[in-house]
Amino acid sequence: FYERLDYFLCPSLWEAGTMAILEALATGLPIISSDVGWVPEFETITHLYPSGNVQRLAWELEKIAQRRLLRRAEVEGMSYKNYAAGVLQFFEKLQALR
């Protein structure tokens, strides 16, 4: 189950600890969680927000989405057609230098 996820979200309002977070961490999955129980003790949980703070959860989700959109924007203009046009332009420049 965990291998199919991009992130694991644990929006608990109160909890001593959750086995699901341990299982998700064991698979290397990034965690989004409220700061309940012993969850803050794990340094690898980078998306931690105060329990019950919906605005902060939304901010964490926006931060994740923004990073993904920035990565996508880096390559949006790339295509095989553009690559082929660039290669053709390169060879035309070489030919003009003769």
mmCIF file with all atom_site columns, C-alpha atoms in Angstrom:
data_model
loop_
_atom_site.group_PDB
_atom_site.id
_atom_site.type_symbol
_atom_site.label_atom_id
_atom_site.label_alt_id
_atom_site.label_comp_id
_atom_site.label_asym_id
_atom_site.label_entity_id
_atom_site.label_seq_id
_atom_site.pdbx_PDB_ins_code
_atom_site.Cartn_x
_atom_site.Cartn_y
_atom_site.Cartn_z
_atom_site.occupancy
_atom_site.B_iso_or_equiv
_atom_site.pdbx_formal_charge
_atom_site.auth_seq_id
_atom_site.auth_comp_id
_atom_site.auth_asym_id
_atom_site.auth_atom_id
_atom_site.pdbx_PDB_model_num
ATOM 1  C CA . PHE A 1 1  ? 0.000  0.000  0.000   1.00 0.00 ? 1  PHE A CA 1
ATOM 2  C CA . TYR A 1 2  ? 2.633  2.555  1.024   1.00 0.00 ? 2  TYR A CA 1
ATOM 3  C CA . GLU A 1 3  ? 4.739  2.040  -2.094  1.00 0.00 ? 3  GLU A CA 1
ATOM 4  C CA . ARG A 1 4  ? 1.875  3.462  -4.180  1.00 0.00 ? 4  ARG A CA 1
ATOM 5  C CA . LEU A 1 5  ? 1.726  6.754  -2.252  1.00 0.00 ? 5  LEU A CA 1
ATOM 6  C CA . ASP A 1 6  ? 3.638  9.979  -2.862  1.00 0.00 ? 6  ASP A CA 1
ATOM 7  C CA . TYR A 1 7  ? 3.124  11.164 0.735   1.00 0.00 ? 7  TYR A CA 1
ATOM 8  C CA . PHE A 1 8  ? 1.487  9.861  3.885   1.00 0.00 ? 8  PHE A CA 1
ATOM 9  C CA . LEU A 1 9  ? -0.879 12.272 5.675   1.00 0.00 ? 9  LEU A CA 1
ATOM 10 C CA . CYS A 1 10 ? -1.680 11.810 9.370   1.00 0.00 ? 10 CYS A CA 1
ATOM 11 C CA . PRO A 1 11 ? -4.034 14.662 10.391  1.00 0.00 ? 11 PRO A CA 1
ATOM 12 C CA . SER A 1 12 ? -4.656 13.467 13.976  1.00 0.00 ? 12 SER A CA 1
ATOM 13 C CA . LEU A 1 13 ? -5.962 15.887 16.575  1.00 0.00 ? 13 LEU A CA 1
ATOM 14 C CA . TRP A 1 14 ? -4.576 13.752 19.421  1.00 0.00 ? 14 TRP A CA 1
ATOM 15 C CA . GLU A 1 15 ? -2.639 10.556 19.492  1.00 0.00 ? 15 GLU A CA 1
ATOM 16 C CA . ALA A 1 16 ? 0.014  8.866  21.587  1.00 0.00 ? 16 ALA A CA 1
ATOM 17 C CA . GLY A 1 17 ? 1.643  7.547  18.444  1.00 0.00 ? 17 GLY A CA 1
ATOM 18 C CA . THR A 1 18 ? 0.550  5.936  15.247  1.00 0.00 ? 18 THR A CA 1
ATOM 19 C CA . MET A 1 19 ? 1.804  2.678  13.782  1.00 0.00 ? 19 MET A CA 1
ATOM 20 C CA . ALA A 1 20 ? 0.906  3.909  10.308  1.00 0.00 ? 20 ALA A CA 1
ATOM 21 C CA . ILE A 1 21 ? 3.618  6.581  10.530  1.00 0.00 ? 21 ILE A CA 1
ATOM 22 C CA . LEU A 1 22 ? 6.174  3.950  11.549  1.00 0.00 ? 22 LEU A CA 1
ATOM 23 C CA . GLU A 1 23 ? 5.135  1.793  8.611   1.00 0.00 ? 23 GLU A CA 1
ATOM 24 C CA . ALA A 1 24 ? 5.289  4.733  6.186   1.00 0.00 ? 24 ALA A CA 1
ATOM 25 C CA . LEU A 1 25 ? 8.707  5.793  7.489   1.00 0.00 ? 25 LEU A CA 1
ATOM 26 C CA . ALA A 1 26 ? 9.943  2.211  7.111   1.00 0.00 ? 26 ALA A CA 1
ATOM 27 C CA . THR A 1 27 ? 9.185  2.434  3.392   1.00 0.00 ? 27 THR A CA 1
ATOM 28 C CA . GLY A 1 28 ? 10.928 5.815  3.073   1.00 0.00 ? 28 GLY A CA 1
ATOM 29 C CA . LEU A 1 29 ? 7.690  7.665  2.393   1.00 0.00 ? 29 LEU A CA 1
ATOM 30 C CA . PRO A 1 30 ? 7.588  11.428 3.133   1.00 0.00 ? 30 PRO A CA 1
ATOM 31 C CA . ILE A 1 31 ? 5.220  12.221 6.008   1.00 0.00 ? 31 ILE A CA 1
ATOM 32 C CA . ILE A 1 32 ? 2.786  15.096 6.492   1.00 0.00 ? 32 ILE A CA 1
ATOM 33 C CA . SER A 1 33 ? 1.571  15.031 10.094  1.00 0.00 ? 33 SER A CA 1
ATOM 34 C CA . SER A 1 34 ? 0.221  17.038 12.967  1.00 0.00 ? 34 SER A CA 1
ATOM 35 C CA . ASP A 1 35 ? 2.574  17.354 15.944  1.00 0.00 ? 35 ASP A CA 1
ATOM 36 C CA . VAL A 1 36 ? 0.798  14.790 18.118  1.00 0.00 ? 36 VAL A CA 1
ATOM 37 C CA . GLY A 1 37 ? 2.282  12.205 20.444  1.00 0.00 ? 37 GLY A CA 1
ATOM 38 C CA . TRP A 1 38 ? 5.819  11.180 19.601  1.00 0.00 ? 38 TRP A CA 1
ATOM 39 C CA . VAL A 1 39 ? 5.583  12.244 15.952  1.00 0.00 ? 39 VAL A CA 1
ATOM 40 C CA . PRO A 1 40 ? 7.807  15.364 16.459  1.00 0.00 ? 40 PRO A CA 1
ATOM 41 C CA . GLU A 1 41 ? 10.617 13.102 17.698  1.00 0.00 ? 41 GLU A CA 1
ATOM 42 C CA . PHE A 1 42 ? 11.278 11.911 14.128  1.00 0.00 ? 42 PHE A CA 1
ATOM 43 C CA . GLU A 1 43 ? 13.654 14.371 12.476  1.00 0.00 ? 43 GLU A CA 1
ATOM 44 C CA . THR A 1 44 ? 12.827 13.076 9.001   1.00 0.00 ? 44 THR A CA 1
ATOM 45 C CA . ILE A 1 45 ? 9.236  14.324 9.187   1.00 0.00 ? 45 ILE A CA 1
ATOM 46 C CA . THR A 1 46 ? 9.662  17.689 7.495   1.00 0.00 ? 46 THR A CA 1
ATOM 47 C CA . HIS A 1 47 ? 5.983  18.494 6.991   1.00 0.00 ? 47 HIS A CA 1
ATOM 48 C CA . LEU A 1 48 ? 4.919  18.867 10.600  1.00 0.00 ? 48 LEU A CA 1
ATOM 49 C CA . TYR A 1 49 ? 2.146  21.257 11.609  1.00 0.00 ? 49 TYR A CA 1
ATOM 50 C CA . PRO A 1 50 ? 0.315  22.118 14.857  1.00 0.00 ? 50 PRO A CA 1
ATOM 51 C CA . SER A 1 51 ? -2.574 19.776 15.605  1.00 0.00 ? 51 SER A CA 1
ATOM 52 C CA . GLY A 1 52 ? -5.919 21.185 14.483  1.00 0.00 ? 52 GLY A CA 1
ATOM 53 C CA . ASN A 1 53 ? -4.348 24.053 12.516  1.00 0.00 ? 53 ASN A CA 1
ATOM 54 C CA . VAL A 1 54 ? -6.046 23.686 9.137   1.00 0.00 ? 54 VAL A CA 1
ATOM 55 C CA . GLN A 1 55 ? -4.382 26.798 7.695   1.00 0.00 ? 55 GLN A CA 1
ATOM 56 C CA . ARG A 1 56 ? -0.932 25.434 8.490   1.00 0.00 ? 56 ARG A CA 1
ATOM 57 C CA . LEU A 1 57 ? -1.810 22.070 6.943   1.00 0.00 ? 57 LEU A CA 1
ATOM 58 C CA . ALA A 1 58 ? -2.977 23.890 3.816   1.00 0.00 ? 58 ALA A CA 1
ATOM 59 C CA . TRP A 1 59 ? 0.305  25.836 3.796   1.00 0.00 ? 59 TRP A CA 1
ATOM 60 C CA . GLU A 1 60 ? 2.325  22.606 4.021   1.00 0.00 ? 60 GLU A CA 1
ATOM 61 C CA . LEU A 1 61 ? 0.327  21.107 1.132   1.00 0.00 ? 61 LEU A CA 1
ATOM 62 C CA . GLU A 1 62 ? 0.805  24.276 -0.937  1.00 0.00 ? 62 GLU A CA 1
ATOM 63 C CA . LYS A 1 63 ? 4.551  24.136 -0.265  1.00 0.00 ? 63 LYS A CA 1
ATOM 64 C CA . ILE A 1 64 ? 4.678  20.561 -1.575  1.00 0.00 ? 64 ILE A CA 1
ATOM 65 C CA . ALA A 1 65 ? 2.589  21.415 -4.652  1.00 0.00 ? 65 ALA A CA 1
ATOM 66 C CA . GLN A 1 66 ? 4.666  24.523 -5.378  1.00 0.00 ? 66 GLN A CA 1
ATOM 67 C CA . ARG A 1 67 ? 7.927  22.533 -5.389  1.00 0.00 ? 67 ARG A CA 1
ATOM 68 C CA . ARG A 1 68 ? 6.389  20.038 -7.794  1.00 0.00 ? 68 ARG A CA 1
ATOM 69 C CA . LEU A 1 69 ? 5.132  22.806 -10.092 1.00 0.00 ? 69 LEU A CA 1
ATOM 70 C CA . LEU A 1 70 ? 8.574  24.458 -10.093 1.00 0.00 ? 70 LEU A CA 1
ATOM 71 C CA . ARG A 1 71 ? 10.221 21.171 -11.091 1.00 0.00 ? 71 ARG A CA 1
ATOM 72 C CA . ARG A 1 72 ? 7.696  20.725 -13.885 1.00 0.00 ? 72 ARG A CA 1
ATOM 73 C CA . ALA A 1 73 ? 8.166  24.303 -15.116 1.00 0.00 ? 73 ALA A CA 1
ATOM 74 C CA . GLU A 1 74 ? 11.883 23.619 -15.668 1.00 0.00 ? 74 GLU A CA 1
ATOM 75 C CA . VAL A 1 75 ? 11.098 21.203 -18.487 1.00 0.00 ? 75 VAL A CA 1
ATOM 76 C CA . GLU A 1 76 ? 7.730  22.363 -19.824 1.00 0.00 ? 76 GLU A CA 1
ATOM 77 C CA . GLY A 1 77 ? 9.279  23.879 -22.953 1.00 0.00 ? 77 GLY A CA 1
ATOM 78 C CA . MET A 1 78 ? 11.283 20.767 -23.737 1.00 0.00 ? 78 MET A CA 1
ATOM 79 C CA . SER A 1 79 ? 10.123 18.403 -26.454 1.00 0.00 ? 79 SER A CA 1
ATOM 80 C CA . TYR A 1 80 ? 11.626 16.154 -29.088 1.00 0.00 ? 80 TYR A CA 1
ATOM 81 C CA . LYS A 1 81 ? 10.490 18.642 -31.709 1.00 0.00 ? 81 LYS A CA 1
ATOM 82 C CA . ASN A 1 82 ? 12.417 21.479 -30.009 1.00 0.00 ? 82 ASN A CA 1
ATOM 83 C CA . TYR A 1 83 ? 15.431 19.211 -29.554 1.00 0.00 ? 83 TYR A CA 1
ATOM 84 C CA . ALA A 1 84 ? 15.429 18.238 -33.233 1.00 0.00 ? 84 ALA A CA 1
ATOM 85 C CA . ALA A 1 85 ? 15.132 21.910 -34.243 1.00 0.00 ? 85 ALA A CA 1
ATOM 86 C CA . GLY A 1 86 ? 18.114 22.733 -32.015 1.00 0.00 ? 86 GLY A CA 1
ATOM 87 C CA . VAL A 1 87 ? 20.225 19.953 -33.528 1.00 0.00 ? 87 VAL A CA 1
ATOM 88 C CA . LEU A 1 88 ? 19.322 21.125 -37.037 1.00 0.00 ? 88 LEU A CA 1
ATOM 89 C CA . GLN A 1 89 ? 20.224 24.701 -36.115 1.00 0.00 ? 89 GLN A CA 1
ATOM 90 C CA . PHE A 1 90 ? 23.570 23.515 -34.719 1.00 0.00 ? 90 PHE A CA 1
ATOM 91 C CA . PHE A 1 91 ? 24.472 21.686 -37.931 1.00 0.00 ? 91 PHE A CA 1
ATOM 92 C CA . GLU A 1 92 ? 23.368 24.638 -40.053 1.00 0.00 ? 92 GLU A CA 1
ATOM 93 C CA . LYS A 1 93 ? 25.745 26.877 -38.055 1.00 0.00 ? 93 LYS A CA 1
ATOM 94 C CA . LEU A 1 94 ? 28.563 24.375 -38.573 1.00 0.00 ? 94 LEU A CA 1
ATOM 95 C CA . GLN A 1 95 ? 27.864 24.284 -42.290 1.00 0.00 ? 95 GLN A CA 1
ATOM 96 C CA . ALA A 1 96 ? 27.885 28.082 -42.492 1.00 0.00 ? 96 ALA A CA 1
ATOM 97 C CA . LEU A 1 97 ? 31.365 28.147 -40.907 1.00 0.00 ? 97 LEU A CA 1
ATOM 98 C CA . ARG A 1 98 ? 32.861 26.206 -43.828 1.00 0.00 ? 98 ARG A CA 1
#
